[in-house]
Structure formats: structure tokens, C-alpha cells
mmCIF file of N, CA and C in Angstrom:
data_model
loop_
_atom_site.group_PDB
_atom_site.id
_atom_site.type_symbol
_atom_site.label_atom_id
_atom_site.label_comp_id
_atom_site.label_asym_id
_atom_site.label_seq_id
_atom_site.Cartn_x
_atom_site.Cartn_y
_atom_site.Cartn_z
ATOM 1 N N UNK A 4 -81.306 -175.369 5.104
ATOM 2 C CA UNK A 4 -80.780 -176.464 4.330
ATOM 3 C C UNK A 4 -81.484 -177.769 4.699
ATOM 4 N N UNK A 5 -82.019 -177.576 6.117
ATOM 5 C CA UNK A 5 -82.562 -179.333 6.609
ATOM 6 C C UNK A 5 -84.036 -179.468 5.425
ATOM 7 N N UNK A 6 -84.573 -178.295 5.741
ATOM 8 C CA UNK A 6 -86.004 -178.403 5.505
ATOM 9 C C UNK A 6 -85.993 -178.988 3.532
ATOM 10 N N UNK A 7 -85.222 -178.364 3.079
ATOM 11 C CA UNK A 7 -84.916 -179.148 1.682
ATOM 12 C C UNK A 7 -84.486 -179.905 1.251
ATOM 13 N N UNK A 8 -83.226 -180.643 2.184
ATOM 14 C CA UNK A 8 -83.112 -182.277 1.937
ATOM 15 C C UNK A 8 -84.229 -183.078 2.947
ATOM 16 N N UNK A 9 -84.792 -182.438 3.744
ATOM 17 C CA UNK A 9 -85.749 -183.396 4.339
ATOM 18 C C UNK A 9 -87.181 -183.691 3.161
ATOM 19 N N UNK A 10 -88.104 -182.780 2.270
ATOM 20 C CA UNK A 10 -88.811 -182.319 1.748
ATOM 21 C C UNK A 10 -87.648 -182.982 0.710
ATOM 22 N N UNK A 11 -87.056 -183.082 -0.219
ATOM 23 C CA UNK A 11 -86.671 -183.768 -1.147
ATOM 24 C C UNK A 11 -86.757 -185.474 -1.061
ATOM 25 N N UNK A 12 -85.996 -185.966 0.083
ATOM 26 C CA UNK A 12 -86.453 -187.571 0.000
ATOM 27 C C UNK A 12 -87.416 -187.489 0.647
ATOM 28 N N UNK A 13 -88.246 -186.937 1.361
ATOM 29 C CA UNK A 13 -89.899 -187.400 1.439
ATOM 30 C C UNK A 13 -90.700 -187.126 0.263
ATOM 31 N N UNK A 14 -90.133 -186.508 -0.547
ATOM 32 C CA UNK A 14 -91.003 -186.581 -2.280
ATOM 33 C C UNK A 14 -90.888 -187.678 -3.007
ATOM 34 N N UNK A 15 -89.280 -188.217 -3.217
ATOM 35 C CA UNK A 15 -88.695 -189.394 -3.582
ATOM 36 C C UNK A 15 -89.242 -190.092 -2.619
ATOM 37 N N UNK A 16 -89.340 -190.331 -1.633
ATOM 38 C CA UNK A 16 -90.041 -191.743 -0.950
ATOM 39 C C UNK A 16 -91.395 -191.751 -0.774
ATOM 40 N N UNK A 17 -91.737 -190.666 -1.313
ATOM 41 C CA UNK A 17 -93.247 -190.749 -1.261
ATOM 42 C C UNK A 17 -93.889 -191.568 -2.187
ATOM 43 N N UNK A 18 -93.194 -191.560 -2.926
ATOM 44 C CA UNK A 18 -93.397 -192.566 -4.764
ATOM 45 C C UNK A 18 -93.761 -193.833 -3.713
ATOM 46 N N UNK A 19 -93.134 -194.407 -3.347
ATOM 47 C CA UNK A 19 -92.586 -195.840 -2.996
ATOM 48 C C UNK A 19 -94.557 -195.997 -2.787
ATOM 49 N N UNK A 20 -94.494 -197.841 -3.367
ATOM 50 C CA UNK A 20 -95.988 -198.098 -3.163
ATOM 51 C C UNK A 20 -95.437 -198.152 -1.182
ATOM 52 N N UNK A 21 -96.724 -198.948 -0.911
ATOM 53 C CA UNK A 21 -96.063 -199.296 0.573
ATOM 54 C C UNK A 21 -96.619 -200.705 0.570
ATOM 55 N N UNK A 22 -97.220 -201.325 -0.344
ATOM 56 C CA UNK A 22 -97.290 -203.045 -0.796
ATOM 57 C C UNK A 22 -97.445 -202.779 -2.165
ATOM 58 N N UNK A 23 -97.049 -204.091 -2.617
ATOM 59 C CA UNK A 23 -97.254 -204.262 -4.366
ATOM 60 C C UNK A 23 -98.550 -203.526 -4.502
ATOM 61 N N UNK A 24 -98.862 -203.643 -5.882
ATOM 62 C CA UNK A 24 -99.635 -202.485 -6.234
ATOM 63 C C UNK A 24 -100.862 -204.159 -6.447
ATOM 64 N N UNK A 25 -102.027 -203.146 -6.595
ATOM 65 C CA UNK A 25 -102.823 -204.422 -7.139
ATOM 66 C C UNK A 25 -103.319 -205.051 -8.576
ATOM 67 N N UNK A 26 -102.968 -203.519 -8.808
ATOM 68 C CA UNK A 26 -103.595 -203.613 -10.695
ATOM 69 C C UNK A 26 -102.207 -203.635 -11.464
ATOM 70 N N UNK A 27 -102.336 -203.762 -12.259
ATOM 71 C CA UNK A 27 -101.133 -203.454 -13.284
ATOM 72 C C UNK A 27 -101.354 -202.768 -14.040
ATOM 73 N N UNK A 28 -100.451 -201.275 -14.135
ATOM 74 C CA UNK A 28 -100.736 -200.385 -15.137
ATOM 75 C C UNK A 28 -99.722 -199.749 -15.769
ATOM 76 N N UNK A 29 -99.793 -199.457 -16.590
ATOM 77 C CA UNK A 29 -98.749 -198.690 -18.002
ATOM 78 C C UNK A 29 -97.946 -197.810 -17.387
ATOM 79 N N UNK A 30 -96.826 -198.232 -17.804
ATOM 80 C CA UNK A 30 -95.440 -197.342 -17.371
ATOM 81 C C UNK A 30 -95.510 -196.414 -17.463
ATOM 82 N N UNK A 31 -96.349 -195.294 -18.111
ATOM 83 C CA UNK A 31 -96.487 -193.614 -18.395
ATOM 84 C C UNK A 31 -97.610 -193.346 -18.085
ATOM 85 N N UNK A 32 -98.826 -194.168 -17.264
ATOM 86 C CA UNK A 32 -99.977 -193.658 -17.336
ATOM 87 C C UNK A 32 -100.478 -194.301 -15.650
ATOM 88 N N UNK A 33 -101.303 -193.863 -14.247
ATOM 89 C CA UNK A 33 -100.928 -194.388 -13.450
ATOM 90 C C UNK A 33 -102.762 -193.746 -13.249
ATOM 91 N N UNK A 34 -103.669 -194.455 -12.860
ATOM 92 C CA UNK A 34 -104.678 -194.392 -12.372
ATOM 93 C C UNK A 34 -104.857 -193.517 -10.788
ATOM 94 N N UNK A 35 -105.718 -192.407 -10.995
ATOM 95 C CA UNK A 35 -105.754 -191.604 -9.443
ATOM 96 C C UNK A 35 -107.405 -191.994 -9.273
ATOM 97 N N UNK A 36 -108.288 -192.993 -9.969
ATOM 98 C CA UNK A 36 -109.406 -192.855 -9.623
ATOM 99 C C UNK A 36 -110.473 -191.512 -9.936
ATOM 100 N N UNK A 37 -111.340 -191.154 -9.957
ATOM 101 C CA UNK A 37 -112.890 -190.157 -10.463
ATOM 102 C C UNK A 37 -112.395 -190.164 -11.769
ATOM 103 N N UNK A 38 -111.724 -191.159 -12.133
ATOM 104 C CA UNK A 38 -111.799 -190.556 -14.124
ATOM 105 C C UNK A 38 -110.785 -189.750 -14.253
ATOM 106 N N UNK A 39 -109.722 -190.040 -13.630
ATOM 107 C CA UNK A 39 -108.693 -188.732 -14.516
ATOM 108 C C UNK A 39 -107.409 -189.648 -14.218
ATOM 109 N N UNK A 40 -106.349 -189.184 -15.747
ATOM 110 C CA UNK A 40 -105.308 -189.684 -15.308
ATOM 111 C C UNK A 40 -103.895 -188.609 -15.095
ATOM 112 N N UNK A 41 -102.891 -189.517 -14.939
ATOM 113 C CA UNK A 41 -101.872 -188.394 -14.053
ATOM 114 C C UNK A 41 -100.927 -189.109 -15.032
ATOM 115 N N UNK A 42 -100.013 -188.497 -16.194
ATOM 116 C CA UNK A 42 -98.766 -189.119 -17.386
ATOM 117 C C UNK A 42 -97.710 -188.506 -16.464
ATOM 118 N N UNK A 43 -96.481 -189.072 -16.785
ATOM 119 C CA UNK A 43 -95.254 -188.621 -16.535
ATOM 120 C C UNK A 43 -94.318 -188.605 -17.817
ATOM 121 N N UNK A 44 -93.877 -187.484 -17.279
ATOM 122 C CA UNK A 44 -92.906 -186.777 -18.715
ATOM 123 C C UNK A 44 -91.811 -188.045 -19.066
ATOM 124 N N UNK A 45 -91.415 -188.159 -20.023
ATOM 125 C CA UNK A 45 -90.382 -188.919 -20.404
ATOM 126 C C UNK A 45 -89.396 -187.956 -19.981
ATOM 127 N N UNK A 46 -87.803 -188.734 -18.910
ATOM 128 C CA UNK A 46 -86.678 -187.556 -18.384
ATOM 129 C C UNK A 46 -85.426 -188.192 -18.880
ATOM 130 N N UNK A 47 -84.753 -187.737 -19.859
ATOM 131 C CA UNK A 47 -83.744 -188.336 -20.206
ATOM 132 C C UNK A 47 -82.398 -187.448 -19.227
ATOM 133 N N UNK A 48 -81.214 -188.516 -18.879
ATOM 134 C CA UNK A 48 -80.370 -187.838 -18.022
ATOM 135 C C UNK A 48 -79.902 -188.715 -17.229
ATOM 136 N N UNK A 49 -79.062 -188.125 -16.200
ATOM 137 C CA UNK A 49 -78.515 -189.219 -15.220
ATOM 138 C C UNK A 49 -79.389 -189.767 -14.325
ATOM 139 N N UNK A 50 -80.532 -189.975 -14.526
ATOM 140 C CA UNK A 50 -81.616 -190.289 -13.633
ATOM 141 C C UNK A 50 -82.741 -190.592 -14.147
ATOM 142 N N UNK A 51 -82.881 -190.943 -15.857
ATOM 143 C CA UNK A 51 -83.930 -190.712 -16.206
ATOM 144 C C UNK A 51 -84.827 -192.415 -15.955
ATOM 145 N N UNK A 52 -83.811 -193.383 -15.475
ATOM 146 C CA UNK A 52 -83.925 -194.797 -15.537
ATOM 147 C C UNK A 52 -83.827 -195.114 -13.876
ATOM 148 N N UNK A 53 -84.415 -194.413 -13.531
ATOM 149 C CA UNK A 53 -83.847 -194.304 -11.969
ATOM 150 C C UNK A 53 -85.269 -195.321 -11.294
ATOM 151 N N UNK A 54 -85.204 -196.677 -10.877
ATOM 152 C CA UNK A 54 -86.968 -196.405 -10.068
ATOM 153 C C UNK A 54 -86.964 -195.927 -9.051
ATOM 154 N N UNK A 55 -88.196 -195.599 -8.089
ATOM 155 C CA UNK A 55 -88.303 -194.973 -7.060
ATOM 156 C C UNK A 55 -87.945 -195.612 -5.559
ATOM 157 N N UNK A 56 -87.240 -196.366 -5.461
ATOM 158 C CA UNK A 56 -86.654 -196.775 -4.460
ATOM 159 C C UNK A 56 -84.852 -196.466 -4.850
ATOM 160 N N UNK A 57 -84.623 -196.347 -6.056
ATOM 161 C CA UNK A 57 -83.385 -196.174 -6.110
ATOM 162 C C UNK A 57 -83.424 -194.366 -5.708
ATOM 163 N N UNK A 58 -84.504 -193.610 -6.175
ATOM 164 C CA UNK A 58 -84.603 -192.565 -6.391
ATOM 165 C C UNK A 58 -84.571 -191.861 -4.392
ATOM 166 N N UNK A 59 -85.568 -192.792 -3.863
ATOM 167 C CA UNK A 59 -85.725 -192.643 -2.510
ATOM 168 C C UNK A 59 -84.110 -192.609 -1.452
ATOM 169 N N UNK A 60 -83.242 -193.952 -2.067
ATOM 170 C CA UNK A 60 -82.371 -194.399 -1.430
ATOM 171 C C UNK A 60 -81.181 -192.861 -1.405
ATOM 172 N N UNK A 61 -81.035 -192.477 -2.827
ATOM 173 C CA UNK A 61 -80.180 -191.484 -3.366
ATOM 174 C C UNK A 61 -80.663 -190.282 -1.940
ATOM 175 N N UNK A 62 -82.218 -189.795 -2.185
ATOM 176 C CA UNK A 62 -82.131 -188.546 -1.657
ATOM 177 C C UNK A 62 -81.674 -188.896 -0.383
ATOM 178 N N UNK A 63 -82.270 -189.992 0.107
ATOM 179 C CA UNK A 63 -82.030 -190.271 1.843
ATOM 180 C C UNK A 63 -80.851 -190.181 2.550
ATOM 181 N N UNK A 64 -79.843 -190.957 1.025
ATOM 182 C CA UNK A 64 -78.553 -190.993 1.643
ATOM 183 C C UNK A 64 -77.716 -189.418 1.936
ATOM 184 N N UNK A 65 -78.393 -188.013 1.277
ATOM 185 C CA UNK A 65 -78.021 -186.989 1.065
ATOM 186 C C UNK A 65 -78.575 -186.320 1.952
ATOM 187 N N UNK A 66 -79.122 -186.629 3.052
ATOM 188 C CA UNK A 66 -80.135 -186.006 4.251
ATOM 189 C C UNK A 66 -78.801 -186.305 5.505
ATOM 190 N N UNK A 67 -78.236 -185.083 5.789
ATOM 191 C CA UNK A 67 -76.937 -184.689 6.850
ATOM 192 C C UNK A 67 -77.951 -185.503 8.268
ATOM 193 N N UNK A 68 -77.378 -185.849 8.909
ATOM 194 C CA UNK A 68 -77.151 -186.670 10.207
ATOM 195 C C UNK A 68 -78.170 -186.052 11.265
ATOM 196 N N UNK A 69 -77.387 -184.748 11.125
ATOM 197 C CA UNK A 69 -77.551 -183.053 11.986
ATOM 198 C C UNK A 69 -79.479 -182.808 11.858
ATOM 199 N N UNK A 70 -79.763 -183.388 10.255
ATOM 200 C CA UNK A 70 -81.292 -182.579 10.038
ATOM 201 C C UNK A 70 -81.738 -183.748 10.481
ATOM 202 N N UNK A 71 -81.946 -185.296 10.532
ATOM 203 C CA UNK A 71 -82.642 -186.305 11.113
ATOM 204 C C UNK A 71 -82.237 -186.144 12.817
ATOM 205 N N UNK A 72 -81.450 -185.815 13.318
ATOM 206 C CA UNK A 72 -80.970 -185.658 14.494
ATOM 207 C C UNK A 72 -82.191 -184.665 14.762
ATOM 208 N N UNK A 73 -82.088 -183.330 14.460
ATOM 209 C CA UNK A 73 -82.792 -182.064 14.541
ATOM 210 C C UNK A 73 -84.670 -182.810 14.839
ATOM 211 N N UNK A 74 -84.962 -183.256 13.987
ATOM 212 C CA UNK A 74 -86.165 -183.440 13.970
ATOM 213 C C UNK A 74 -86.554 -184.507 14.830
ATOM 214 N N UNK A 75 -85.485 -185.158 15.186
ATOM 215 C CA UNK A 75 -86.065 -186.699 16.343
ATOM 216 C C UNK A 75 -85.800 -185.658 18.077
ATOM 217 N N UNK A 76 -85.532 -184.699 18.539
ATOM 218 C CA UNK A 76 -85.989 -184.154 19.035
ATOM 219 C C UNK A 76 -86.859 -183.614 19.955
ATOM 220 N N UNK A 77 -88.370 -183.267 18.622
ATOM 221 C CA UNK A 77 -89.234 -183.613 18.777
ATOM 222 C C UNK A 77 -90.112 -184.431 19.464
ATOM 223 N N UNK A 78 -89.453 -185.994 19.507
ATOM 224 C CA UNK A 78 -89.816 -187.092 19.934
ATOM 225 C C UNK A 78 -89.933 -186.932 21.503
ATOM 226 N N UNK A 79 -90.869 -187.920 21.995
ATOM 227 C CA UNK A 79 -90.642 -188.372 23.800
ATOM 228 C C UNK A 79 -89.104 -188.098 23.866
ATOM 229 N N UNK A 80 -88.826 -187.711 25.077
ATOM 230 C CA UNK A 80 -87.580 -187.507 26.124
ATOM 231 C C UNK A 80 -86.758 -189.010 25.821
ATOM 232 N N UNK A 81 -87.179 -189.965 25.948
ATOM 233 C CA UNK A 81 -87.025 -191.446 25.445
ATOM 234 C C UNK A 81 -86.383 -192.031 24.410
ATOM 235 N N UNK A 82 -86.939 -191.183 23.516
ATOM 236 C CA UNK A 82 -86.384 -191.425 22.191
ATOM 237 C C UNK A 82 -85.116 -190.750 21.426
ATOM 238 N N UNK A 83 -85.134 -189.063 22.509
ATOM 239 C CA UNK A 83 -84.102 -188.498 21.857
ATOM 240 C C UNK A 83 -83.015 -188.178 22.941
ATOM 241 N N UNK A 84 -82.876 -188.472 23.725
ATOM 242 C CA UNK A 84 -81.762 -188.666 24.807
ATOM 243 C C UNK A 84 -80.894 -189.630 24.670
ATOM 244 N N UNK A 85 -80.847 -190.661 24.672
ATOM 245 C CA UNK A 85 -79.857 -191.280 24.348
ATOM 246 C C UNK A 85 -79.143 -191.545 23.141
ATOM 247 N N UNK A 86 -77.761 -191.356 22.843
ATOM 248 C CA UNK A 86 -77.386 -191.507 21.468
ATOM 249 C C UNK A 86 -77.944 -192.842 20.905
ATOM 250 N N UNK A 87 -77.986 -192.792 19.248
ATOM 251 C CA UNK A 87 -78.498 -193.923 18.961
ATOM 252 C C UNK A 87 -78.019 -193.247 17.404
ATOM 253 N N UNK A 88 -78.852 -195.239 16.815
ATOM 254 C CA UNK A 88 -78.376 -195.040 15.632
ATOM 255 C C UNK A 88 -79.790 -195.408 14.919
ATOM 256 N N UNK A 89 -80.196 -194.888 13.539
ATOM 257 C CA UNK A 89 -81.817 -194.834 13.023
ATOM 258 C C UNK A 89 -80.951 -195.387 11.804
ATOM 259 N N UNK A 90 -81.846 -196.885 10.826
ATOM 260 C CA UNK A 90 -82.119 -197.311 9.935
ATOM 261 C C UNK A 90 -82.629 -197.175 8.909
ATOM 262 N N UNK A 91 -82.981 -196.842 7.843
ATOM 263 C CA UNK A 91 -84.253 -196.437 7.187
ATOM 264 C C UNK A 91 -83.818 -197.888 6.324
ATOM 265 N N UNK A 92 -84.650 -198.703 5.479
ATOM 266 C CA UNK A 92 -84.523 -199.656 5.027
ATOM 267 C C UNK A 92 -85.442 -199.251 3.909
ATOM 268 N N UNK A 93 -84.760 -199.649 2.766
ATOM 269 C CA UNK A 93 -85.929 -199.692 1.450
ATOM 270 C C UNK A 93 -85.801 -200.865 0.819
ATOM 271 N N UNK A 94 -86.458 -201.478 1.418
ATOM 272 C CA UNK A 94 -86.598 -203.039 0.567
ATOM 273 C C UNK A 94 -85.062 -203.409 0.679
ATOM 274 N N UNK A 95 -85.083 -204.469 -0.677
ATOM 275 C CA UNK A 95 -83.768 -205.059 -0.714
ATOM 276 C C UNK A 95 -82.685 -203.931 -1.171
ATOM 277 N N UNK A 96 -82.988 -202.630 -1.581
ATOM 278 C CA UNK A 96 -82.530 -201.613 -1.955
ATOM 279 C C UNK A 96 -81.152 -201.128 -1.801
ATOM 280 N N UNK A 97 -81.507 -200.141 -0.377
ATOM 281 C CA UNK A 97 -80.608 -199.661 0.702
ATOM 282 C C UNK A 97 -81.206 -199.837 1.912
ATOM 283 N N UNK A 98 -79.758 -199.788 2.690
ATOM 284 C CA UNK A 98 -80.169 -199.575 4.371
ATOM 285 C C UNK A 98 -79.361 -197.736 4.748
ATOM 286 N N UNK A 99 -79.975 -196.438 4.947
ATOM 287 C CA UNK A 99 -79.192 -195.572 5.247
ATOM 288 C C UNK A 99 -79.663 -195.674 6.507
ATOM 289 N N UNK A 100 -78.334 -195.092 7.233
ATOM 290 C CA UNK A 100 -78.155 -194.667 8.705
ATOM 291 C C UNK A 100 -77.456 -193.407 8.782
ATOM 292 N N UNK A 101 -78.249 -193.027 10.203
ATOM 293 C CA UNK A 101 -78.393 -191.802 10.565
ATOM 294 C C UNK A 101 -77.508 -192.176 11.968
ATOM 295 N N UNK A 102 -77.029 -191.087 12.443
ATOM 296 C CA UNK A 102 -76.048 -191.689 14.039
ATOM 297 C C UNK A 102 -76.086 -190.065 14.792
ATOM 298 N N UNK A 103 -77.067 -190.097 15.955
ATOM 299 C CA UNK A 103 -77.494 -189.005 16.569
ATOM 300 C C UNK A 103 -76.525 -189.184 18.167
ATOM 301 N N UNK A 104 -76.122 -188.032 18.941
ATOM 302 C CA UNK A 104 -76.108 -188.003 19.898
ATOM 303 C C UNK A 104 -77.373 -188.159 20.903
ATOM 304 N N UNK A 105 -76.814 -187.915 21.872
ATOM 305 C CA UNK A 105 -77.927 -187.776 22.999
ATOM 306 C C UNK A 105 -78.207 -186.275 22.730
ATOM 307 N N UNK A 106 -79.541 -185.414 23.108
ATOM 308 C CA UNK A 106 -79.666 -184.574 22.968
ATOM 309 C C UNK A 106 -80.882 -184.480 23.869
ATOM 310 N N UNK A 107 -80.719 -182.851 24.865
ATOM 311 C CA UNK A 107 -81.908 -182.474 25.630
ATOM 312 C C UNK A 107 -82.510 -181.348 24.657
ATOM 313 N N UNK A 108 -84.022 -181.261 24.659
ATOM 314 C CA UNK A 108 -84.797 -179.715 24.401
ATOM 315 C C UNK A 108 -84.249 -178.631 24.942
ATOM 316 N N UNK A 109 -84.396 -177.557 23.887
ATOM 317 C CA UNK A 109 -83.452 -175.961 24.599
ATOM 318 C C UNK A 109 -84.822 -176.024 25.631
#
């Protein structure tokens, strides 16, 4: 279950520019450079008006505690030992939080 809400808002936040963009380009048509372009389907629905920070904020907020916990881990001894609490900030957007225990490696 982690690996698919994790892999869902990293798709949705993958959209996100990470500074304004520089060019300005057409709402259905988005430049990848060598000459080719990349359209997006028109999505009508509860989401079809969604932008990608709202889109980012949604999945993030749907990512259980347990799977960001799980994966900080990973991290230096430092980082995942002491309980704490993780931010994610999207612009003026959302702020989701995550609230981990302390946790040692099996």
C-alpha cells in the first residue's frame, strides 16, 4: 500500500515546475525540446480543473504517516531516531505533515 501512495504524489508532485517557468506556453501543448510535443487529454470530472499543486497537495495529504515514517528510516541514525515532525510545503498551497516516532533499523 506505501509503495502506491508514495509513487502517486511523487507523480502529482512531479508536475510542480520547481521555479516559474520561463517561456509561456499553451495550456494543452507543453514544449519537451528535439522537436516534439507532449498534448494533454482534456479530463472532465472531479478533478478535471485541478492545477498541479492542488493535485500534489491532495495526493500528499493521502500518504499514511506509517509510509513517510517507513522510508525516513533509511536516513542517518540522526535523522530517524528521534520522534519528529516533517513539513512538506507547496507554495502558498498546503502545508502537509507527517508525525514519526523515534525509530531504530531492524
Amino acid at each position: 500500500m506505501c509503495v502506491s501512495q508514495i509513487n502517486l504524489a511523487n507523480y502529482a508532485c512531479g508536475r510542480l515546475a520547481p521555479s516559474p517557468a520561463s517561456e509561456v506556453l499553451n495550456d494543452h501543448e507543453h514544449k519537451h525540446g528535439h522537436g516534439h510535443k507532449h498534448r494533454h487529454r482534456h479530463r472532465h470530472g472531479k478533478f478535471a480543473h485541478e492545477t498541479p499543486a492542488q493535485s500534489c497537495c491532495r495526493w500528499l495529504d493521502n500518504v499514511d504517516n506509517e509510509c513517510v515514517c517507513d522510508l525516513l528510516i533509511h536516513l542517518p541514525a540522526f535523522l530517524s531516531k528521534p520522534a519528529h515532525q516533517i513539513t512538506v510545503v507547496i507554495g502558498e498551497i498546503c502545508r502537509v505533515k507527517f508525525s514519526c516516532s523515534g525509530r531504530v533499523r531492524p
